[in-house]
Coordinates of C-alpha atoms in Angstrom, one line a residue:
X1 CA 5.6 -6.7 -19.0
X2 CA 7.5 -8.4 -16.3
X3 CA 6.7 -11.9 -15.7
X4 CA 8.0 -13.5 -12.2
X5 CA 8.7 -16.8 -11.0
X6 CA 9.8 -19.1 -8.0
X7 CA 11.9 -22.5 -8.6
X8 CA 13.0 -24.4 -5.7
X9 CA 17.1 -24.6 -7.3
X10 CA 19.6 -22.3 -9.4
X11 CA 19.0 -22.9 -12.7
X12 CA 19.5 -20.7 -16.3
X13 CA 15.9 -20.1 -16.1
X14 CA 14.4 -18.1 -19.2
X15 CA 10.8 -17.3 -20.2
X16 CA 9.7 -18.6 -23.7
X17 CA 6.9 -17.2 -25.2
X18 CA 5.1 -18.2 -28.6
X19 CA 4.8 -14.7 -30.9
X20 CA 4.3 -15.7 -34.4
X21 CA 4.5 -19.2 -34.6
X22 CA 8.0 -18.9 -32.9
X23 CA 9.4 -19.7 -29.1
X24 CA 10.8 -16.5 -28.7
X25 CA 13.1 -16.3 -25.4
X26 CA 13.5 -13.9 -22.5
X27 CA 16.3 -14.4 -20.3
X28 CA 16.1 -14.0 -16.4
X29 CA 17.5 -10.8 -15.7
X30 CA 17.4 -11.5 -11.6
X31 CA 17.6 -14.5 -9.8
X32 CA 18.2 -14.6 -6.6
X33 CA 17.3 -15.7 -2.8
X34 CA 16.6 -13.8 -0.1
X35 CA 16.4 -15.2 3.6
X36 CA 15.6 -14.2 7.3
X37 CA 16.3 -15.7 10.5
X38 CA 13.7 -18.9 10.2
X39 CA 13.3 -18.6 6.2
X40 CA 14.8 -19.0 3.2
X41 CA 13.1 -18.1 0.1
X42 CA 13.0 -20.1 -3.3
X43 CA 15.0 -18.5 -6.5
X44 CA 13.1 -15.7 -7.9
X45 CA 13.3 -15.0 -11.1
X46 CA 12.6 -12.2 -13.0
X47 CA 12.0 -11.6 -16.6
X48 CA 11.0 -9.1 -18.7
X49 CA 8.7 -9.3 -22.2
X50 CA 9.0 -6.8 -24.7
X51 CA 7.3 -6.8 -28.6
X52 CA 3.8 -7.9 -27.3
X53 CA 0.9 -6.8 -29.2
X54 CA -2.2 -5.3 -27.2
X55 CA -5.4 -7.5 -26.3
X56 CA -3.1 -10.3 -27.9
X57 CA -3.4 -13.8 -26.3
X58 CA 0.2 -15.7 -25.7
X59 CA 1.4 -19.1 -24.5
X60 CA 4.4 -18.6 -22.6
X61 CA 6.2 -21.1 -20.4
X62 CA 9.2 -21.7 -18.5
X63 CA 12.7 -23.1 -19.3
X64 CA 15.2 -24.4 -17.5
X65 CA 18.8 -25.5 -18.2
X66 CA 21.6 -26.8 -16.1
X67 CA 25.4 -27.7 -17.5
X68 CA 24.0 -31.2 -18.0
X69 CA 20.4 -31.0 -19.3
X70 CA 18.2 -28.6 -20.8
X71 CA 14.3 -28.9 -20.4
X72 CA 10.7 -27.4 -20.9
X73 CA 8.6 -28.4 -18.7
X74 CA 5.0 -28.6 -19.8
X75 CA 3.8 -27.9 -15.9
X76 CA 5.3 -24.3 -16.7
X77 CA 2.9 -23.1 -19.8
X78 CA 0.2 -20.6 -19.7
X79 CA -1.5 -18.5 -21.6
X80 CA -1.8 -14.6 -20.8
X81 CA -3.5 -11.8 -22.6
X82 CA -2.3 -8.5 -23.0
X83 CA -4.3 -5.7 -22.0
X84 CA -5.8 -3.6 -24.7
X85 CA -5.4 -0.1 -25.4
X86 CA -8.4 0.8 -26.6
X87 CA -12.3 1.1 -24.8
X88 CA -14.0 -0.6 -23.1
X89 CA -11.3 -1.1 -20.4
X90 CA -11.8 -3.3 -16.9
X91 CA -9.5 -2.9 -13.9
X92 CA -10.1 -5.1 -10.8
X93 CA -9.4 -3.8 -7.5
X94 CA -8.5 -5.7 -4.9
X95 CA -7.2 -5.0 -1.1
X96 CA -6.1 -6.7 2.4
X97 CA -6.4 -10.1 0.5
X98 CA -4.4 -13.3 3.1
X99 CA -5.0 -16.5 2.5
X100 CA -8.6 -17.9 3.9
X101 CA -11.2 -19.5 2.5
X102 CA -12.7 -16.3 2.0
X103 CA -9.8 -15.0 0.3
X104 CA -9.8 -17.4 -2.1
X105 CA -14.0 -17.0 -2.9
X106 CA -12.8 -13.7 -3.7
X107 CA -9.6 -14.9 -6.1
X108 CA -11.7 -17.2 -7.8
X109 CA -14.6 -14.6 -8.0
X110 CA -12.3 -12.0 -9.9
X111 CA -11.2 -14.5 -12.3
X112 CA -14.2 -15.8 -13.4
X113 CA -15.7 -12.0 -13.8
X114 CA -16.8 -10.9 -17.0
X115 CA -16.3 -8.7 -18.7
X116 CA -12.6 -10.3 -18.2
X117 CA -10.3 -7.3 -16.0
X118 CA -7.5 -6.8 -17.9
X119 CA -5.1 -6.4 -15.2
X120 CA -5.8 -6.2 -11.1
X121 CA -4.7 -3.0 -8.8
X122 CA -4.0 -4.6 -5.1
X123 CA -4.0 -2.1 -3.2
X124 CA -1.6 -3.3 0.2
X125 CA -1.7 -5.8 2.3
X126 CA -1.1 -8.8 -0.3
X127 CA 0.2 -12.1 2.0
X128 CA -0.2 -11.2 5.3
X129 CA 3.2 -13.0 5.8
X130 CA 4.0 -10.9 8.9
X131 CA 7.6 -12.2 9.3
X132 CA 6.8 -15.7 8.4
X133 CA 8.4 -16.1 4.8
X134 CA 7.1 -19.0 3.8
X135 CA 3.4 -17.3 4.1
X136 CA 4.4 -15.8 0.6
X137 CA 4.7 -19.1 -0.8
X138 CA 1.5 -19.8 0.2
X139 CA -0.4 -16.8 -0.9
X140 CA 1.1 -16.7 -4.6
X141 CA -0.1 -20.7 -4.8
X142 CA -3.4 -19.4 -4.4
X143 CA -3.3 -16.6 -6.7
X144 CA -1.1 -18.1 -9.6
X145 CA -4.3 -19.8 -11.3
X146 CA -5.3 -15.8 -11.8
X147 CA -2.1 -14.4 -12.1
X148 CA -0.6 -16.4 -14.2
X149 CA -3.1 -15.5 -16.7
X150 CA -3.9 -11.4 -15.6
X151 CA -1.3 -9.2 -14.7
X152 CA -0.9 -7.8 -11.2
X153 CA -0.2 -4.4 -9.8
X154 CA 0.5 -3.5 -6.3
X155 CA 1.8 -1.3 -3.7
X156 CA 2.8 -1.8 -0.3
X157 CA 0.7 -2.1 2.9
X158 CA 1.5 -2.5 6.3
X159 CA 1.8 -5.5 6.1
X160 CA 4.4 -5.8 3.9
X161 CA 7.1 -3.8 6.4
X162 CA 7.9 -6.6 8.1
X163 CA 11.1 -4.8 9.6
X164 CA 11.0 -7.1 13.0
X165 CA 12.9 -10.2 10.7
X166 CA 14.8 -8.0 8.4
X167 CA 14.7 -5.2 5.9
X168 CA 11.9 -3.2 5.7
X169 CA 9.1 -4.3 2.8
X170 CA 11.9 -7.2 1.8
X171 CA 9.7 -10.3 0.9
X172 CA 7.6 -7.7 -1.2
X173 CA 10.7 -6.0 -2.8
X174 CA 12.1 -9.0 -3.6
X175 CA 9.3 -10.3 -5.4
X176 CA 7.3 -7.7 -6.9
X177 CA 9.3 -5.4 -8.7
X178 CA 7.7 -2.7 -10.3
X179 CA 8.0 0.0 -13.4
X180 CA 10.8 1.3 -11.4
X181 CA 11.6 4.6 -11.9
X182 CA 15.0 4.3 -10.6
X183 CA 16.7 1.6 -8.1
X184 CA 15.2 1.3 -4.8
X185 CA 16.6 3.3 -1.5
X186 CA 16.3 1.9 1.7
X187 CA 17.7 2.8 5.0
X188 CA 17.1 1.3 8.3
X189 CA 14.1 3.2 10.7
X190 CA 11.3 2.2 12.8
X191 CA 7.2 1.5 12.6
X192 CA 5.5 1.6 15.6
X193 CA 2.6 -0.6 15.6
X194 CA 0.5 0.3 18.3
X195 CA 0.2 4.4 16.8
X196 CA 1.1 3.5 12.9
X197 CA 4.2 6.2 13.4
X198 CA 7.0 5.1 11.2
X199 CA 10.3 6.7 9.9
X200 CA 11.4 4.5 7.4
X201 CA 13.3 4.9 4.1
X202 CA 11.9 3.1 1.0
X203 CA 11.8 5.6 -1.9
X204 CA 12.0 4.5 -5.6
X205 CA 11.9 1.0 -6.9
X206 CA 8.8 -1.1 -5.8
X207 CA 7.3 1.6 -3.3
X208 CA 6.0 5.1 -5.4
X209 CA 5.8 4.3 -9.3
X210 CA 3.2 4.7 -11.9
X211 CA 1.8 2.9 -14.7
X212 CA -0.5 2.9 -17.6
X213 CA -2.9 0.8 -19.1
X214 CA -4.7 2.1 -22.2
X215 CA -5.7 5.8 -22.1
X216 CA -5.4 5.4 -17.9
X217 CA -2.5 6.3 -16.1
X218 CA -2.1 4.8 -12.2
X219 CA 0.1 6.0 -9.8
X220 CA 1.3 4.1 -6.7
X221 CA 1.7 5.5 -3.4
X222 CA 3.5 4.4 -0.3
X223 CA 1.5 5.6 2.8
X224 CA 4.7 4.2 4.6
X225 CA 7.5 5.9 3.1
X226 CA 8.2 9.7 3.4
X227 CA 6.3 12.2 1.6
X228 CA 6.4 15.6 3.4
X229 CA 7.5 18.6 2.0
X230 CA 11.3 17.6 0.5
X231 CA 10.5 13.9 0.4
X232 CA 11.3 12.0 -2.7
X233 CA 8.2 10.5 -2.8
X234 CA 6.4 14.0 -3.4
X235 CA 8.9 15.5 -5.5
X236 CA 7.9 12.3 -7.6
X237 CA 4.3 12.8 -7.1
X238 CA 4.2 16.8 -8.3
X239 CA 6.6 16.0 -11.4
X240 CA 4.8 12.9 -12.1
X241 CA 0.8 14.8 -11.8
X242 CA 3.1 17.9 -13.6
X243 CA 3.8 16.0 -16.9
X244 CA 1.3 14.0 -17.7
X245 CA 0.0 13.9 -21.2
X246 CA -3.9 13.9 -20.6
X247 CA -4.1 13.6 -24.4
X248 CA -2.7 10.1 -24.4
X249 CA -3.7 9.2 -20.6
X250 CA -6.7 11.7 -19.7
X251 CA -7.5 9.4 -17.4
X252 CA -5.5 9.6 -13.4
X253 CA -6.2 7.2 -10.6
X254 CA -4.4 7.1 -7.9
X255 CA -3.4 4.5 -5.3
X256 CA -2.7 4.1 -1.8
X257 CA -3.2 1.9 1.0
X258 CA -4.6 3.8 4.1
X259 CA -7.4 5.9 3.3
X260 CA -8.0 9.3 4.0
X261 CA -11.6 9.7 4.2
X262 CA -13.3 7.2 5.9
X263 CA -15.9 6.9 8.7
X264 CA -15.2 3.2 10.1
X265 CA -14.0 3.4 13.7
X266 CA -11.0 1.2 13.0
X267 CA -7.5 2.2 11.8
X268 CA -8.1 6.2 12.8
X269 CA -6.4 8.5 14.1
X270 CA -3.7 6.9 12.6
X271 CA -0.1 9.1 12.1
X272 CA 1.4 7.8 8.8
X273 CA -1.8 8.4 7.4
X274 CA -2.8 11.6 8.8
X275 CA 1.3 12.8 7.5
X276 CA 0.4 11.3 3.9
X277 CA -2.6 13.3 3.7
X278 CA -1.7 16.2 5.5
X279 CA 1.2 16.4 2.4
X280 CA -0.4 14.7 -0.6
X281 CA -3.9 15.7 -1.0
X282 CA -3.1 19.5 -1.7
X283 CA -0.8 17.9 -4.4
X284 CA -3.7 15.7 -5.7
X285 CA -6.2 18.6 -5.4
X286 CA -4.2 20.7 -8.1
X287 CA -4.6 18.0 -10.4
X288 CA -7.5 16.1 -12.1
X289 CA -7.5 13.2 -10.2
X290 CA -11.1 11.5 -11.0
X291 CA -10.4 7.8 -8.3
X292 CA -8.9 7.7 -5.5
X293 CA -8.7 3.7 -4.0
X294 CA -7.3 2.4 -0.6
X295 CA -7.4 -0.3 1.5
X296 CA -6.1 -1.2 5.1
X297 CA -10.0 -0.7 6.7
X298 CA -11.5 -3.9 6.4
X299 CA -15.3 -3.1 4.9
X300 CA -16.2 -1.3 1.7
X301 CA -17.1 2.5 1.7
X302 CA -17.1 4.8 -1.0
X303 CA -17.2 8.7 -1.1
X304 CA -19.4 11.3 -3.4
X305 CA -16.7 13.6 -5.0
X306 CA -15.0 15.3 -3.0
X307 CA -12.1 17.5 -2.5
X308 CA -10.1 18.9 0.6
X309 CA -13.5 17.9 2.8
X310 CA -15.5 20.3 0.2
X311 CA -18.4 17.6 -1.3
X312 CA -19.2 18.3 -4.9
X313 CA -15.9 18.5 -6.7
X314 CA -13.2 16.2 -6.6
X315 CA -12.2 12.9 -6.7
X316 CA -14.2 10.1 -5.2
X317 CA -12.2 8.0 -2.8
X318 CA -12.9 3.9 -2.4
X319 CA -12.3 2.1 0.4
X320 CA -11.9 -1.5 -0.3
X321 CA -10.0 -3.6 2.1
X322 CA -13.0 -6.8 2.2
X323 CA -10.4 -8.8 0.0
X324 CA -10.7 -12.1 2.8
X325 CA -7.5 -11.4 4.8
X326 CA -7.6 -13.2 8.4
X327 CA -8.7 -10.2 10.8
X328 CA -11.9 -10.2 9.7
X329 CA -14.4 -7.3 8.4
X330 CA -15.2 -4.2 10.2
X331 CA -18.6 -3.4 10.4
X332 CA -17.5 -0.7 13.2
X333 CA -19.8 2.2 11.8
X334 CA -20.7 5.5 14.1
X335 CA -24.6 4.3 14.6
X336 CA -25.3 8.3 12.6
X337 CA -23.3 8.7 9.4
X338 CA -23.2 12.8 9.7
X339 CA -20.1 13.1 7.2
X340 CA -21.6 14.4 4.1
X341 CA -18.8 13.3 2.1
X342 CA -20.1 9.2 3.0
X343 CA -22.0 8.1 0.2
X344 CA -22.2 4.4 0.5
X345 CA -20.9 2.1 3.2
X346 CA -20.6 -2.4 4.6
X347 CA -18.6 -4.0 6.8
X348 CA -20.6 -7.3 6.1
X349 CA -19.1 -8.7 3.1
X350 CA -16.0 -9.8 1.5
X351 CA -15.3 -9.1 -2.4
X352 CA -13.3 -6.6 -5.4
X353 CA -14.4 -4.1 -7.2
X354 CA -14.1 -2.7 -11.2
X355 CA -13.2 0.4 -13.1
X356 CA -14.8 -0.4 -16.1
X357 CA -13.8 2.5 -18.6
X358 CA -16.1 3.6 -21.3
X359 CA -14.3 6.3 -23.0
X360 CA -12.2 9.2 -22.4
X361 CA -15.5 11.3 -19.7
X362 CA -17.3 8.3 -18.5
X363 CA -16.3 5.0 -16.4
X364 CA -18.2 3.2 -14.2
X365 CA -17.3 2.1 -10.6
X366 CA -18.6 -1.4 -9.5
X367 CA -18.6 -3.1 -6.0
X368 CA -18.9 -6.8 -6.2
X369 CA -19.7 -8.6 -3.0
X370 CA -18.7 -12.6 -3.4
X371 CA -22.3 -14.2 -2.5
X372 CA -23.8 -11.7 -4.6
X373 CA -25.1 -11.9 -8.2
X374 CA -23.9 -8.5 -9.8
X375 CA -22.6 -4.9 -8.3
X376 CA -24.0 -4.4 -5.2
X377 CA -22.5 -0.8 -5.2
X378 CA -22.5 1.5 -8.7
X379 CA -21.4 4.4 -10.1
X380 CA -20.8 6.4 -13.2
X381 CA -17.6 8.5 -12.2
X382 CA -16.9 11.6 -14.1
X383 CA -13.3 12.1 -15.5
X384 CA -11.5 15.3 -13.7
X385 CA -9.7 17.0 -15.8
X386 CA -9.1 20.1 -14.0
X387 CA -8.1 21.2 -10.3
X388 CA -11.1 20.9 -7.6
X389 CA -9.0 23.7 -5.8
X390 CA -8.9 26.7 -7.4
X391 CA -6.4 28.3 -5.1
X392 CA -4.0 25.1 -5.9
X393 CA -1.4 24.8 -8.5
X394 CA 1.2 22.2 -9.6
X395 CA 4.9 23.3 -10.2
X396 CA 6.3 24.5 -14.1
X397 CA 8.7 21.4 -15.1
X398 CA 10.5 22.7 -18.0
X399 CA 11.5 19.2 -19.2
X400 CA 10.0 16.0 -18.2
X401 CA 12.0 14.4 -20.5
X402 CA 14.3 14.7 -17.8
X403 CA 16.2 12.5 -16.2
X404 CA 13.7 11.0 -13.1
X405 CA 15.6 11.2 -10.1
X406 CA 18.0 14.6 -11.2
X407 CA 14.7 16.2 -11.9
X408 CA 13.6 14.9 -7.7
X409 CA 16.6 15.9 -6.1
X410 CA 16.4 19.7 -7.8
X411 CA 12.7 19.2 -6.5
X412 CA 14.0 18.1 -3.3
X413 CA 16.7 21.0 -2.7
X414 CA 14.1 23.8 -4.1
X415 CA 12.1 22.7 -1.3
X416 CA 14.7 22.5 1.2
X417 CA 15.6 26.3 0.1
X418 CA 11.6 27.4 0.5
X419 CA 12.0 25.8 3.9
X420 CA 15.1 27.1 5.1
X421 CA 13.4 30.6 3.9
X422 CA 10.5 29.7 6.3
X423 CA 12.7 29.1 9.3
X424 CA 14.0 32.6 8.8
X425 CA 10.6 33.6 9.0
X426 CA 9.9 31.7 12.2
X427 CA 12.8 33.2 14.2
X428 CA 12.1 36.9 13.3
X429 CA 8.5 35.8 14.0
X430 CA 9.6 33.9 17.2
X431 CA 11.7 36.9 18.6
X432 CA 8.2 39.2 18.5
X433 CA 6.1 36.2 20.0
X434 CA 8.8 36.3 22.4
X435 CA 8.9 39.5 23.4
X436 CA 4.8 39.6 23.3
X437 CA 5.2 36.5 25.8
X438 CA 7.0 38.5 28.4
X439 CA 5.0 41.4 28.1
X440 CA 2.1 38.9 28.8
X441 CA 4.0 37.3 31.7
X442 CA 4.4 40.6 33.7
X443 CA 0.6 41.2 32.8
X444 CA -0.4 37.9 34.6
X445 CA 1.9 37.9 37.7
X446 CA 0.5 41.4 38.3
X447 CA -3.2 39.7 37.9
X448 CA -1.9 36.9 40.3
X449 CA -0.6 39.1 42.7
X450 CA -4.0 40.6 43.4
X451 CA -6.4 37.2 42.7
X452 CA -7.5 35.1 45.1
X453 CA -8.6 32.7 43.3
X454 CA -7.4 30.3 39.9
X455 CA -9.1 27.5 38.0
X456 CA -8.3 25.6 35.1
X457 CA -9.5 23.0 33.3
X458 CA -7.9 20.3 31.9
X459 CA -9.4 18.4 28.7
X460 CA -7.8 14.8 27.6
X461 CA -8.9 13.7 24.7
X462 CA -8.7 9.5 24.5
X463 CA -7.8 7.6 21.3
X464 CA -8.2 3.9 21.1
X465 CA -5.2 2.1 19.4
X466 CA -5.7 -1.3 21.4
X467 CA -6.6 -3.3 17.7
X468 CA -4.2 -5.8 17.1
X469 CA -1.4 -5.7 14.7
X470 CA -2.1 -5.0 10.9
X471 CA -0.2 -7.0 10.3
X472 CA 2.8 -7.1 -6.9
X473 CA 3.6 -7.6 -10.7
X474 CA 3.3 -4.5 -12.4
X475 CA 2.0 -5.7 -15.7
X476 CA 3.5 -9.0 -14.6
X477 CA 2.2 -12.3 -14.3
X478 CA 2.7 -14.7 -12.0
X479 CA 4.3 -18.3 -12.4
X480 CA 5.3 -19.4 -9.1
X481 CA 6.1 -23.1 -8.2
X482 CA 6.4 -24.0 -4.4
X483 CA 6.7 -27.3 -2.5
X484 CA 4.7 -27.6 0.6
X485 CA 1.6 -28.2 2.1
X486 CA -1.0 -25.0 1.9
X487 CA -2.6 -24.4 4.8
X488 CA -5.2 -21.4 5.0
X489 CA -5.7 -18.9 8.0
X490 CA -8.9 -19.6 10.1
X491 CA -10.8 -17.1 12.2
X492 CA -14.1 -16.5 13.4
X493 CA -15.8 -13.1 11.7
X494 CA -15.8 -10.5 14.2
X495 CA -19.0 -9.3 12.5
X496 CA -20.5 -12.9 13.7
X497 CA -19.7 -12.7 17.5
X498 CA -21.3 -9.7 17.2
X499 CA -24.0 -11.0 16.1
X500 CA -24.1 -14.1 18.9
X501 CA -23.8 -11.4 21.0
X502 CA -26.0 -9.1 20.2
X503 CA -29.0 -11.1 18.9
X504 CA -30.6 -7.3 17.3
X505 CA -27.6 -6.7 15.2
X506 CA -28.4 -6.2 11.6
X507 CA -26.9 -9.9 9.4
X508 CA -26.3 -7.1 6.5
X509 CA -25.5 -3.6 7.6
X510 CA -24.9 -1.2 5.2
X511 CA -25.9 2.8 4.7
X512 CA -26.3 4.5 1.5
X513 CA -26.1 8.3 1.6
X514 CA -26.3 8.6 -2.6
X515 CA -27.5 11.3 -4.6
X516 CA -29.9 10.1 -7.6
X517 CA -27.2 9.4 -10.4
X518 CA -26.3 6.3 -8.1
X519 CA -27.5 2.8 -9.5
X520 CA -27.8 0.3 -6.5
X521 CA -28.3 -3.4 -7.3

């Protein structure tokens, strides 16, 4: 467990915590600034907790020592409790969250649920800093009351680039480290906001990584990093669904922050996330992957099982980007649902949901709206263990004991080889198109020479990108200490000009499309 803090000054900062009647310590193994062109950050520190028992409760605080004092100071203690490794287990699910008052109904709504989650998977979008550093400071003051006490897992968002003040994903990198499985790369590149078209380098470190908590293994993706055919991030992904023991973890969820099936009119076509699907799904489909959760729309829609557009089989995918961020909801629905795959949709209400597992077939999947008593959305979900495409298979890894990022880059160059291999392909196959092309050419001038007449049509097809901009512990808590007044975004709902303007428009829209083993509250 990682447990991450913010002081305003250097300082030999260590984490204490009580196991056994003791103060055992945990030195800081980072500590350090980072700054941009208006900002400079507090010291982070880092530290991480080893010897914990599962579904233990500890008091930890923080302590600091200079070359002329050495203090505790009681402002720093907390208690935290580990997750347990046994049934039942609950996993929040949170997404888009910012810093309103709506944002924090929602904060204060997941830490008062019971049963208590024993760690929360935010899904991207965590600040909405957007450049403006000190927006971080912010956010974590209004999470630490929850944080401090649950652990936190994330992955990165759009909103997390932030590439116009400095490095790519940087205030998140900085201060959300995760289960890495090897030190982060990152090269320069570019995201286009307007179209979502980005080539940037993040691989490793904070941005693709999994996790587990009890008999469920999570794995992070970065809708926002490479991961075509070659990319690290799939070489991960295929060695990482390849080598998992579904004796010890038989449950997969994975985790991403744009989603790939969804019917709200925002945030599509989009091209990172048509590239992440066009590349990952065939990897997810030759897996048993039995959740699939997103964010980045901002409304809650959730899928029947699906796989590769084929309802029936498959995982189901959840939408849940209502967490209170400062652009509002969406309730921007097509007026006829007509995908089958749509089971239950609202772009009304802000909130979280649960994975609540029962054992190693059965969990449950809850929406929980903030102004309402109970799941407003519920499921029983069905562990996959098996492919939901037949035709689909996962590579032979011979040892996954193997070292992580050897066993990518052999990945990586195999790939490279079955590509090169293709391109062979392509140029015998061009030099017959070719050929067929002239043959085709003399055809039509010899049409043309004796037509009179031509017509063509031309079809355009029109794609509306005009929204605005869009604009993590892993099994970490969070102790952060800033100085400053907090001041909390403040926006009128698009959902309630629509209603002012449109005096018909429903005050709670939702659709449900559910087969009968759905339980609506």
């Amino acid at each position: 467990m990682i447990v991450t803090w913010a002081l305003p000054s250097p300082a030999e900062d260590a984490l204490e915590v009580l196991i056994a009647g003791e103060w055992t310590r945990f030195p800081a193994w980072s500590v350090k600034q980072y700054s941009t062109a208006s900002y400079m950050s507090p010291f982070i520190h880092h530290a991480t907790v080893r010897g914990l028992l599962a579904n233990t409760s500890y008091e930890y605080r923080i302590s600091s020592s200079s070359s002329s004092s050495s203090s505790s100071s009681e402002l720093s203690s907390y208690v935290m409790r580990t997750p347990d490794d046994s049934y039942p287990l609950t996993v929040a699910v949170l997404g888009d969250h910012g810093q309103t008052p709506y944002s924090e109904e929602t904060i204060e709504a997941l830490g008062m649920h019971q049963p208590r989650p024993q760690v929360t998977f935010l899904v991207g979008d965590l600040s909405y800093a957007d450049g403006q550093g000190e927006r971080w400071d912010s956010w974590e003051s209004i999470v630490e009351p929850t944080f401090s006490e649950m652990p936190l897992l994330a992955l990165p968002g759009n909103h997390e680039i932030e590439n116009a003040v400095g490095e790519a994903f940087e205030g998140y990198r900085r201060r959300y480290p995760a289960p890495e499985v090897a030190s982060e790369i990152v090269g320069p590149g570019t995201f286009a906001e307007d179209t979502y078209d980005n080539n940037l380098t993040y691989d490793y470190g904070s941005s693709f990584y999994s996790f587990s908590v009890g008999r469920a293994k999570f794995l992070a993706l970065n809708t926002y990093a490479e991961a075509g055919e070659g990319s690290r991030q799939r070489a991960w992904l295929e060695r990482e669904l390849s080598c998992v023991d579904r004796s010890v973890t038989p449950w997969v969820i994975v985790g991403m922050h744009a989603p790939w099936y969804s019917t709200n009119e925002k945030h599509r076509p989009e091209l990172a996330t048509s590239r992440h699907r066009n590349s990952l799904e065939p990897v997810l489909s030759a897996a048993g992957v039995s959740l699939v959760l997103s964010g980045h729309v901002h409304a809650y829609e959730r899928s029947h099982a699906v796989c590769l557009d084929r309802v029936g089989e498959g995982p189901t995918y959840v939408t849940i980007g209502d967490g209170g961020n400062r652009e509002a909801l969406y309730d921007a629905w097509p007026y006829h649902n007509d995908e089958p795959w749509s089971a239950f949709r609202n772009g009304t209400k802000y909130g979280f949901g649960t994975i609540e597992f029962y054992n190693d077939s059965v969990a449950a999947w809850r929406w929980l709206p903030n102004e309402v008593r109970g799941p407003r959305d519920e499921i029983f979900v069905e562990n996959r263990l098996e492919p939901c495409d037949e035709d689909a298979s996962l590579p032979e890894i011979d040892d996954c004991e193997m070292d992580v990022v050897a066993a990518v880059e052999a990945r990586r160059s195999g790939a490279r080889e079955d590509d090169d291999d293709d391109d062979d392909f392509v140029v015998k196959k061009g030099n017959i198109v070719l050929a067929k092309q002239v043959v085709l050419a003399v055809i039509i001038v010899l049409a043309l020479a004796v037509s009179v007449t031509a017509f063509a049509t031309l079809r355009a097809a029109y794609f509306d990108t005009s929204d605005h901009q869009h604009a993590f512990l892993f099994g970490a808590t969070r102790a952060a200490f800033h100085v400053g007044a907090l001041e909390l975004d403040t926006f009128v709902p698009d959902h309630h000009r629509q209603q002012e303007e449109d005096p018909h428009s429903p005050s709670d829209h939702h659709e449900n499309k559910d087969d009968a083993t759905a339980v609506l509250v």
